[in-house]
CSV table of C-alpha atoms and ligand atoms in Angstrom, one decimal:
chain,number,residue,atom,x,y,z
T,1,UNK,CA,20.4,-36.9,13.0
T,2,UNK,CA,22.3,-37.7,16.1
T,3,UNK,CA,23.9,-35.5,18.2
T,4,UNK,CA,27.4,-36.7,19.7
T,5,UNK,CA,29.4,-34.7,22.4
T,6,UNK,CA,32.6,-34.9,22.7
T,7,UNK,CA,34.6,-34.5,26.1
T,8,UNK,CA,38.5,-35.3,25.3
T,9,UNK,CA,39.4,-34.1,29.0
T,10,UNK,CA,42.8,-34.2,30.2
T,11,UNK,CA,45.7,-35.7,30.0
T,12,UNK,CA,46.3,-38.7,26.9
T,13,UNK,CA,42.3,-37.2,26.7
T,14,UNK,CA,42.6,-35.4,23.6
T,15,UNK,CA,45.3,-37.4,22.0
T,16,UNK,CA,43.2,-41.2,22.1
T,17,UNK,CA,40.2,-39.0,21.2
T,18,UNK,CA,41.3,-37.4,18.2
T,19,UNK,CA,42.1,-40.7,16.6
T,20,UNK,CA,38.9,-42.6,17.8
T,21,UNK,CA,37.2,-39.3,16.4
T,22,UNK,CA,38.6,-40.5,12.8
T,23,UNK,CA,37.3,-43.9,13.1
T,24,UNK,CA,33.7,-42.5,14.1
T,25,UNK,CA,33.9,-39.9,11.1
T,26,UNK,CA,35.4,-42.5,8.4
T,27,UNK,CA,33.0,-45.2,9.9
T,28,UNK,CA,30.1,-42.6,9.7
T,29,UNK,CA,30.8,-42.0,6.0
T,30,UNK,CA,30.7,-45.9,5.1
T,31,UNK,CA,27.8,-46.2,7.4
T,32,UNK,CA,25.6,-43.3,5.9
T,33,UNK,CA,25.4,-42.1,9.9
T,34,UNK,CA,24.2,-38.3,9.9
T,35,UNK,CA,26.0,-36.9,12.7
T,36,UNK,CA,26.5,-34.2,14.8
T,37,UNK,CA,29.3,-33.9,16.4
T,38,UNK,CA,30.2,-30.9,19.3
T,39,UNK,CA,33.6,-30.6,21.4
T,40,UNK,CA,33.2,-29.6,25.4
T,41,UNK,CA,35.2,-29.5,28.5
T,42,UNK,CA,35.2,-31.4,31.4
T,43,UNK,CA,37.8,-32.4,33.5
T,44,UNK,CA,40.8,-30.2,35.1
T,45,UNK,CA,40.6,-28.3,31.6
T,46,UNK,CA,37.4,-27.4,32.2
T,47,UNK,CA,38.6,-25.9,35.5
T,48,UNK,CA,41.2,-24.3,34.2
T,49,UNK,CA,38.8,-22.7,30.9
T,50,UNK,CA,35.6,-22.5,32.9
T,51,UNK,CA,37.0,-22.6,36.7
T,52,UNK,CA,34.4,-25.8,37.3
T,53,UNK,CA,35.3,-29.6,36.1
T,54,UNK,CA,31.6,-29.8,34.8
T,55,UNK,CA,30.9,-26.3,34.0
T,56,UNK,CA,27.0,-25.4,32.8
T,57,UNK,CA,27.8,-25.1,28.9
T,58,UNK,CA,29.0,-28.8,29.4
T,59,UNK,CA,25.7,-30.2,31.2
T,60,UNK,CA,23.4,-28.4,29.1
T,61,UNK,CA,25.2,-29.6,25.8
T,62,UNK,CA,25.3,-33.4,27.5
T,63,UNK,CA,21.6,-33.2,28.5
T,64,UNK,CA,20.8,-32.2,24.6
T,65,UNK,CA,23.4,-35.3,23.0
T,66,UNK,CA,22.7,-38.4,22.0
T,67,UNK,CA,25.6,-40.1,23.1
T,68,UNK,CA,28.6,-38.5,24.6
T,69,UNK,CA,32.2,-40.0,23.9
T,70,UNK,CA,34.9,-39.1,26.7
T,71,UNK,CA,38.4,-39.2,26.8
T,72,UNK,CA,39.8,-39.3,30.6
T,73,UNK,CA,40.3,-36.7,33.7
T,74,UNK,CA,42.7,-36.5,36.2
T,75,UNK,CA,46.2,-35.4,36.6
T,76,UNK,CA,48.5,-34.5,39.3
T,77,UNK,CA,48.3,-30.7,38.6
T,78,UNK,CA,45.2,-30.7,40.1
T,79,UNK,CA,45.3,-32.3,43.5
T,80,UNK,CA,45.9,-29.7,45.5
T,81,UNK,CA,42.2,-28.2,44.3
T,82,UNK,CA,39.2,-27.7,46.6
T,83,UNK,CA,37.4,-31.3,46.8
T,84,UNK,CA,34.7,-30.6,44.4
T,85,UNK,CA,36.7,-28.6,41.8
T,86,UNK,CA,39.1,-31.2,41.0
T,87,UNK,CA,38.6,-33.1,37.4
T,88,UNK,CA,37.2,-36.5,39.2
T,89,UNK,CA,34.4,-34.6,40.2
T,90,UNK,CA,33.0,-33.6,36.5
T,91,UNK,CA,33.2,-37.4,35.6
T,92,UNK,CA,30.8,-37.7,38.9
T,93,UNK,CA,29.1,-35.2,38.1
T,94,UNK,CA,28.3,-35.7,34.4
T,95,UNK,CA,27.4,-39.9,35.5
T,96,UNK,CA,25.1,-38.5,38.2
T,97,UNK,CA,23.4,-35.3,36.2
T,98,UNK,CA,22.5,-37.8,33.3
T,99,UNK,CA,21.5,-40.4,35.8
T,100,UNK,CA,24.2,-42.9,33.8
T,101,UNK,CA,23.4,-45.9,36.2
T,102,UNK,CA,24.5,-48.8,34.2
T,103,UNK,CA,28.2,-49.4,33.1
T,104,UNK,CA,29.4,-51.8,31.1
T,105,UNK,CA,32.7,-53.2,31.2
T,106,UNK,CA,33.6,-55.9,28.9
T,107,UNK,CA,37.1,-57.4,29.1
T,108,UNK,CA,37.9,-59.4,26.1
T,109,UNK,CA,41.4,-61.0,25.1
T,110,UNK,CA,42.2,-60.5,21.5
T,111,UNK,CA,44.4,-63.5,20.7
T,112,UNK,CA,47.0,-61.7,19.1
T,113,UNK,CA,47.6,-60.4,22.8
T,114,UNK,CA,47.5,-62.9,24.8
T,115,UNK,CA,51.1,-62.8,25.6
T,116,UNK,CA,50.8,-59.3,26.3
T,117,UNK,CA,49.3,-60.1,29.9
T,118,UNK,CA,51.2,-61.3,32.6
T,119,UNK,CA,49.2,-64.2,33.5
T,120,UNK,CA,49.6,-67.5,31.7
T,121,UNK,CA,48.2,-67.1,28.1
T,122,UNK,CA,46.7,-70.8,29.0
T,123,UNK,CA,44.5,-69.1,31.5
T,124,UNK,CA,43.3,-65.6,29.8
T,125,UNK,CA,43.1,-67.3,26.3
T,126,UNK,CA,39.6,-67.0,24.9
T,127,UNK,CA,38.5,-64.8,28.1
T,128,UNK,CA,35.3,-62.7,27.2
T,129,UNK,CA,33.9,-61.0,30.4
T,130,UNK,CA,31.6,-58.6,30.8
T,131,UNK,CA,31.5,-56.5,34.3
T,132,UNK,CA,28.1,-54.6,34.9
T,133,UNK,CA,29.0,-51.7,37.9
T,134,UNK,CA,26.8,-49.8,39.1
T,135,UNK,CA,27.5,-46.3,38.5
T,136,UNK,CA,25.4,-43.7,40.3
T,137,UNK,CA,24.9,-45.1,43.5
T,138,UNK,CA,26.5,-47.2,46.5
T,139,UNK,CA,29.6,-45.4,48.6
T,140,UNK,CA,30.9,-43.3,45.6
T,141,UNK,CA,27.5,-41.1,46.5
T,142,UNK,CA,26.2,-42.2,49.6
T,143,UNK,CA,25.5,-39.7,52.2
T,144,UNK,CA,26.4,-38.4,54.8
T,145,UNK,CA,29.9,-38.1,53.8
T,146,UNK,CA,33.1,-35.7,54.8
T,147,UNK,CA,35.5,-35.0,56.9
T,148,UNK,CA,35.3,-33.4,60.4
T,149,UNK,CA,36.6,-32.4,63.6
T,150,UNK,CA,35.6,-35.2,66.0
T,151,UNK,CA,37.0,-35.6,69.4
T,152,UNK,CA,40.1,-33.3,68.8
T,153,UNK,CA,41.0,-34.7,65.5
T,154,UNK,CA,40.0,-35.6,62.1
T,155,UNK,CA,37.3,-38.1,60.9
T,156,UNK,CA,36.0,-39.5,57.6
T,157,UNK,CA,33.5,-40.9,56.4
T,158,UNK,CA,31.4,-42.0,53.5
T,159,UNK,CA,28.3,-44.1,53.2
T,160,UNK,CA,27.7,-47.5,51.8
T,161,UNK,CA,23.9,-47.5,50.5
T,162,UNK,CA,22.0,-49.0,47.3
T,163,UNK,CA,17.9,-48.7,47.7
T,164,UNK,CA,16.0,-51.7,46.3
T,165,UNK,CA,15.5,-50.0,43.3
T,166,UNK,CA,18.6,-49.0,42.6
T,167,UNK,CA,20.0,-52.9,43.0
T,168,UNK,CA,17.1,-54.4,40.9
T,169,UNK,CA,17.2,-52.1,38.1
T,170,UNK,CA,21.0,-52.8,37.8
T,171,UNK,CA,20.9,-56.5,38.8
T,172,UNK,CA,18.1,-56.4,35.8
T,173,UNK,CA,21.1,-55.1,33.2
T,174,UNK,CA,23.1,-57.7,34.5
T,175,UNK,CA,20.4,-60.8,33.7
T,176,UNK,CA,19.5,-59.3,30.5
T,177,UNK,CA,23.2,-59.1,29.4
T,178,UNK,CA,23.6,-62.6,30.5
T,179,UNK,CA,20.7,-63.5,28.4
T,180,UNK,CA,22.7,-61.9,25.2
T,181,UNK,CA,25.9,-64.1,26.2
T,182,UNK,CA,26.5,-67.1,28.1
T,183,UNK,CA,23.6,-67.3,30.7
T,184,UNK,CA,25.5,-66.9,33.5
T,185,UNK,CA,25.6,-64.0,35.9
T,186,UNK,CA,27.7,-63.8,39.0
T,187,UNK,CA,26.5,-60.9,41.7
T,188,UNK,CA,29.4,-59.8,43.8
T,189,UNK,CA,29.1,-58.6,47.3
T,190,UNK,CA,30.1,-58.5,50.9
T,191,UNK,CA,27.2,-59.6,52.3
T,192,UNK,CA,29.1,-61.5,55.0
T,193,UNK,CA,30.2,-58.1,56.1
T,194,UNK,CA,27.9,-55.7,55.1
T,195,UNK,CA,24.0,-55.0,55.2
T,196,UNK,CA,23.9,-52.7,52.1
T,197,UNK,CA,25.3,-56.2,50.7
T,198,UNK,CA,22.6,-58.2,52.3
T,199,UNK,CA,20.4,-56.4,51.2
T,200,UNK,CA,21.8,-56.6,47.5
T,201,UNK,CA,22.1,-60.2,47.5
T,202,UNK,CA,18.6,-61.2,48.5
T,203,UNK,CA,17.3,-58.4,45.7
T,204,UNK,CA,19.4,-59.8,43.0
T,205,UNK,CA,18.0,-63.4,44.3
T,206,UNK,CA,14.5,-61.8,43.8
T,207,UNK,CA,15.2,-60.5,40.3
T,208,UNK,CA,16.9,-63.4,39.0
T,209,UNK,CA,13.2,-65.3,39.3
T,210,UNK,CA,12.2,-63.1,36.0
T,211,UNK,CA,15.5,-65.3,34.5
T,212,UNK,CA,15.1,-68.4,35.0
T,213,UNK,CA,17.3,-69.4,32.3
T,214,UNK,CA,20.2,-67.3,34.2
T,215,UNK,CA,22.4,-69.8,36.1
T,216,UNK,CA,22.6,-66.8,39.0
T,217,UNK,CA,25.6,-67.2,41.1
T,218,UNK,CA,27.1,-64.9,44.1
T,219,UNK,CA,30.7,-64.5,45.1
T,220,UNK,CA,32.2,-61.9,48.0
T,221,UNK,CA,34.2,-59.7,46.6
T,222,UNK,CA,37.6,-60.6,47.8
T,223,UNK,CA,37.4,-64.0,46.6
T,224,UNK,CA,36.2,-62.8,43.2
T,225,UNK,CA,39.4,-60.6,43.4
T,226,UNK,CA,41.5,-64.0,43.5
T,227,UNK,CA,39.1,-65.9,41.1
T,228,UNK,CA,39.8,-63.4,38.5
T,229,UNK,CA,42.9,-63.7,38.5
T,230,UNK,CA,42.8,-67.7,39.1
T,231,UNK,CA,40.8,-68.7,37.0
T,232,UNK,CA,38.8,-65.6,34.8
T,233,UNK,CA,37.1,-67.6,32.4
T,234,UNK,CA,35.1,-69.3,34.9
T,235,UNK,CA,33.1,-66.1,34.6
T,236,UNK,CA,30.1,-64.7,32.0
T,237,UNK,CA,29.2,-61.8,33.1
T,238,UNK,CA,29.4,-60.0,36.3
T,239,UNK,CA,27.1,-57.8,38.5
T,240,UNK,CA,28.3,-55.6,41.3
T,241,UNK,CA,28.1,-52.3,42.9
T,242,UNK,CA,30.2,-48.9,42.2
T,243,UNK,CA,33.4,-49.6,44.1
T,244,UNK,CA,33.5,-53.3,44.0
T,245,UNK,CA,33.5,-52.5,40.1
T,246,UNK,CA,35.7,-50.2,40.3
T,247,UNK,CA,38.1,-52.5,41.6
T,248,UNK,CA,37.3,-55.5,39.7
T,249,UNK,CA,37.2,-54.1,36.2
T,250,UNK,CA,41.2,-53.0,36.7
T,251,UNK,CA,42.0,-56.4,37.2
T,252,UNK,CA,40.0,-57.7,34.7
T,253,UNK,CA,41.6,-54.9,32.5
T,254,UNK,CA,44.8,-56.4,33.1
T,255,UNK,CA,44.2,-60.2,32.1
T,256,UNK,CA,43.7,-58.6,28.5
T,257,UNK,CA,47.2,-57.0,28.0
T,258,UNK,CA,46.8,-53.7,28.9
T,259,UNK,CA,43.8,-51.4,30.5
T,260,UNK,CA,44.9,-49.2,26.9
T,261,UNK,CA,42.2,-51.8,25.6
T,262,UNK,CA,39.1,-51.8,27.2
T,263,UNK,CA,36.1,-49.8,26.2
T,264,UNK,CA,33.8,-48.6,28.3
T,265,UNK,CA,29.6,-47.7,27.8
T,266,UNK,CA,27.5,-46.0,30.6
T,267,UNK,CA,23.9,-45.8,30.3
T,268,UNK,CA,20.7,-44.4,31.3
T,269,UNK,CA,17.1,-45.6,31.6
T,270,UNK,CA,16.6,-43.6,28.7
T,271,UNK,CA,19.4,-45.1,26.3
T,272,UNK,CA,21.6,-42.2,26.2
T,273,UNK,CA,25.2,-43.6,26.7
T,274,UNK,CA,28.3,-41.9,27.6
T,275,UNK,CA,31.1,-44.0,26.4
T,276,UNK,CA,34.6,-43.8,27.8
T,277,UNK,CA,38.1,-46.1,27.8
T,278,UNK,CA,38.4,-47.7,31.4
T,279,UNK,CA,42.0,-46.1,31.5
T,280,UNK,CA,43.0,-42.8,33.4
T,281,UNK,CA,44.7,-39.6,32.0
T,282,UNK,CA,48.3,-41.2,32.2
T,283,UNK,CA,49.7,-37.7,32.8
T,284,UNK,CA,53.5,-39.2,33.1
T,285,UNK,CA,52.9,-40.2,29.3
T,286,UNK,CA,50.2,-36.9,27.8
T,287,UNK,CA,51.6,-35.3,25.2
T,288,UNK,CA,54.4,-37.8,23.9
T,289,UNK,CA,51.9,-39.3,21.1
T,290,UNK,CA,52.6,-42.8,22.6
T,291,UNK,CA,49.0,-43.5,24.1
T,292,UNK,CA,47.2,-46.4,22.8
T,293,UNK,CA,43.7,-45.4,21.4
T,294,UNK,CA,42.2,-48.5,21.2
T,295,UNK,CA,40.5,-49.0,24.0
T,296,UNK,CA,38.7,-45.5,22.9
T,297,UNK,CA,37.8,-46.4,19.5
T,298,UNK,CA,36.4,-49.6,20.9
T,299,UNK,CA,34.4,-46.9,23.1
T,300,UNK,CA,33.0,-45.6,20.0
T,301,UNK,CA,32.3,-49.4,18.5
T,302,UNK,CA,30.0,-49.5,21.7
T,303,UNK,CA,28.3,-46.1,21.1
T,304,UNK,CA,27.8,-47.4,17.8
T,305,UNK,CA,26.2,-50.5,19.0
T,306,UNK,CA,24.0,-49.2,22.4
T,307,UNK,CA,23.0,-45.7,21.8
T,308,UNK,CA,22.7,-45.4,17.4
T,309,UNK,CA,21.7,-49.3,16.8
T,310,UNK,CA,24.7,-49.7,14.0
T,311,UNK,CA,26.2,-53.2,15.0
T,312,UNK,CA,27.1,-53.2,11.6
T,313,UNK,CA,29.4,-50.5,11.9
T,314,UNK,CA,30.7,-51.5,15.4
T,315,UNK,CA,31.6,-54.9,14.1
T,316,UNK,CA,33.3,-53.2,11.7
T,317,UNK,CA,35.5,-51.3,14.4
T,318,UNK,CA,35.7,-54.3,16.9
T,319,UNK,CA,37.5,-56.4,13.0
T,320,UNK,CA,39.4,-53.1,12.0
T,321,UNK,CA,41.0,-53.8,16.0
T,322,UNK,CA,41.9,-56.8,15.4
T,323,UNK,CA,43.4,-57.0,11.4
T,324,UNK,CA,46.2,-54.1,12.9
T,325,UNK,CA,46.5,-56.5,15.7
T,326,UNK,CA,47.3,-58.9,12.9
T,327,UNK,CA,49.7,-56.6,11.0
T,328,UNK,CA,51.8,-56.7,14.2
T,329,UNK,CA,51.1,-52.7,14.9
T,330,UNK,CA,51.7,-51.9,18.6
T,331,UNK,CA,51.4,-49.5,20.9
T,332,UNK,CA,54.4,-49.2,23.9
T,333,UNK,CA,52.0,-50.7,26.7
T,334,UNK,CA,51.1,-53.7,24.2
T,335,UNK,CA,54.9,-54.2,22.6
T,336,UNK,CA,56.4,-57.4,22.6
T,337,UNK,CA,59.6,-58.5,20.4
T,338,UNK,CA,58.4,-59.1,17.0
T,339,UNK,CA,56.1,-56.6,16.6
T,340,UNK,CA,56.3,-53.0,15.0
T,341,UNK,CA,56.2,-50.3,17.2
T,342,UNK,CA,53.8,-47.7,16.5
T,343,UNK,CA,52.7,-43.9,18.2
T,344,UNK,CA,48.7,-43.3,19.0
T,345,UNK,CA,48.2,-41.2,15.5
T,346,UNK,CA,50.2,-44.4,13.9
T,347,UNK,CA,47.8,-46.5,15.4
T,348,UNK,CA,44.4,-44.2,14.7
T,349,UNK,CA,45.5,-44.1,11.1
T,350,UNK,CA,45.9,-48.0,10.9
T,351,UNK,CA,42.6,-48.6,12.3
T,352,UNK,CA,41.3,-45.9,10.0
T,353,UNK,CA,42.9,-47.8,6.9
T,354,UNK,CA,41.7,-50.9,8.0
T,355,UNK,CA,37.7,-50.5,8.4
T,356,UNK,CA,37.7,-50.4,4.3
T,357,UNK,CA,39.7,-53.6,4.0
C,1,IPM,C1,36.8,-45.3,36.5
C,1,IPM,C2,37.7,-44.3,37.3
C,1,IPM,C3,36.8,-43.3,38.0
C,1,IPM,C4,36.0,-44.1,39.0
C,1,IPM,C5,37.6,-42.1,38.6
C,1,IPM,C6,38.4,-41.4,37.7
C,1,IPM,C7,36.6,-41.2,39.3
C,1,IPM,O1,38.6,-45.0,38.1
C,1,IPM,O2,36.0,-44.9,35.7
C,1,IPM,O3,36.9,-46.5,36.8
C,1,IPM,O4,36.4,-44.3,40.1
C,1,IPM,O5,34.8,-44.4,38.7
C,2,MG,MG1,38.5,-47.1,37.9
């Protein structure tokens, strides 16, 4: 049996998740899976049911699941919260408690879609990247960190920092997901900035002698900014720290058509994933059923794949994706003339139709 949690959060949270929640159960009935699957809070709904964004009942039921499939946090309700109430902080928290140091980000075109993005469908065509971030460490956790008093006003500060393990056992995920693809893995950095970068770049260097068949490249960060959106499928897969990946993985979200379609899987040494779409909570669209799902059903095609072994079944999702794409279904942020315009449960029931086809 496996044991799934799920964390719809807030905002287009629940909605994506309750359609990507029929695809796992329809896809669990074809697939034989024997699942279990629990609901839990996190997020600003968490604060306002539990009064913490990653209350105790949601950290014990994470450290028991299998796999955990999220939805999103975040909306503008909450900002005015204490710093470590607000929603942002139970993502943190849950990445960090569960030690979730390895996030994969793949960015993939479906052709149907390439003139959904606003760069030339000439140069995202074919594009198939995969970002590896870092996800527990660098200057999202760093310490010291805060804000004070200094000199009769206000200071802040965080701290840029990845230990030598930390950068090989990520830079490690990186080669070994180049070895699965197209051999090619390109570290990002500041190194001509930064020593925490330095220090990166000549431990990636060091790791990359286990893979010799890696053609290992590096590329500062602001330059691999402009080279993604130059020339993106010069890259294979890429290997960079927590904000850098942050950053990067937007843009690359956006050569695809729409951040509503890219999937998300962040993992452990131990194989326990938490899978989540790239996007945000989208407050100024929650509740209006127009949210595109996708890129959370293709969250639960990776759960499928990394933390139950069924590529099977996550083929299965990844085709179901792209025969609605076919049948011209589309959600607003992917509309374009020609097509039909569908709502998020419109769009969960077509992909649920379409995995027995
Ligand atoms: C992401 C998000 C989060 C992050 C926020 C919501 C904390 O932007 O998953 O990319 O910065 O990691
Ligand atoms: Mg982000």
């Amino acid at each position: 049996m496996s044991r799934i949690l799920v964390l719809p959060g807030d905002g287009i949270g629940p909605e994506i998740v309750a359609e990507a929640l029929k695809v796992l159960e329809r896809v669990g009935e074809i697939g034989g899976l024997d699942l279990e699957i629990d609901q839990g809070l996190i997020g600003g709904a968490a604060h306002d049911a539990a009064g913490h964004p990653y209350p105790e009942a949601t950290r014990g039921a994470a450290r028991r699941a299998d796999a955990i499939l999220l939805g999103a946090v975040g909306g503008p309700q909450y900002e005015s919260l204490e710093r470590d109430l607000r929603p942002e902080r139970g993502l943190l928290g849950i990445r960090s408690d569960l030690g979730l140091f390895a996030n994969l980000r793949p960015a993939i075109l479906y052709p149907q879609l390439a003139s959904a993005s606003t760069l030339k469908p000439e140069v995202v065509s074919g594009l198939d990247i995969l970002i590896v971030r870092e996800l527990t460490g660098g200057i999202y956790f760093g310490q010291p960190r805060g804000i004070e008093e200094r000199g009769g006003e206000r200071y802040g500060f965080n701290t840029a920092a990845y230990s030598e393990s930390e950068i090989e056992r990520i830079a490690r995920v990186g080669f070994e997901a180049a070895m699965k693809r197209g051999k090619r893995l390109c570290s990002v950095d500041k190194a001509n900035v930064l020593e925490v970068s330095e220090l990166w770049r000549e431990v990636v260097e060091r790791v990359g002698k286990e893979f010799p068949e890696v053609e290992l490249s590096h590329m500062y960060v602001d330059n691999a900014a402009m080279q993604l959106v130059r020339d993106p499928k010069q890259f294979d897969v890429m290997v960079t720290g927590n904000m850098f990946g942050d950053i990067l993985s937007d843009a690359a979200a956006m050569l695809t058509g729409s951040i509503g379609m890219l999937p998300s899987a962040s993992l452990n040494s131990e194989g326990v994933g938490l899978y989540e779409p790239i996007h945000g909570s989208a407050p100024d669209i929650a509740g209006q059923g127009k949210a595109n799902p996708m890129a959370t059903v293709l969250s639960v095609a990776m759960l499928l794949r990394h933390s139950l072994n069924r590529n099977d079944l996550a083929e299965r999702i990844e085709q179901a994706v792209g025969r609605v794409l076919d049948q011209g279904l589309r959600t607003p942020d992917i509309f374009g003339e020609g097509m039909t315009l569908v709502g998020t449960q419109g769009m969960g029931d077509a992909l649920v139709a379409a995995l027995d086809d």
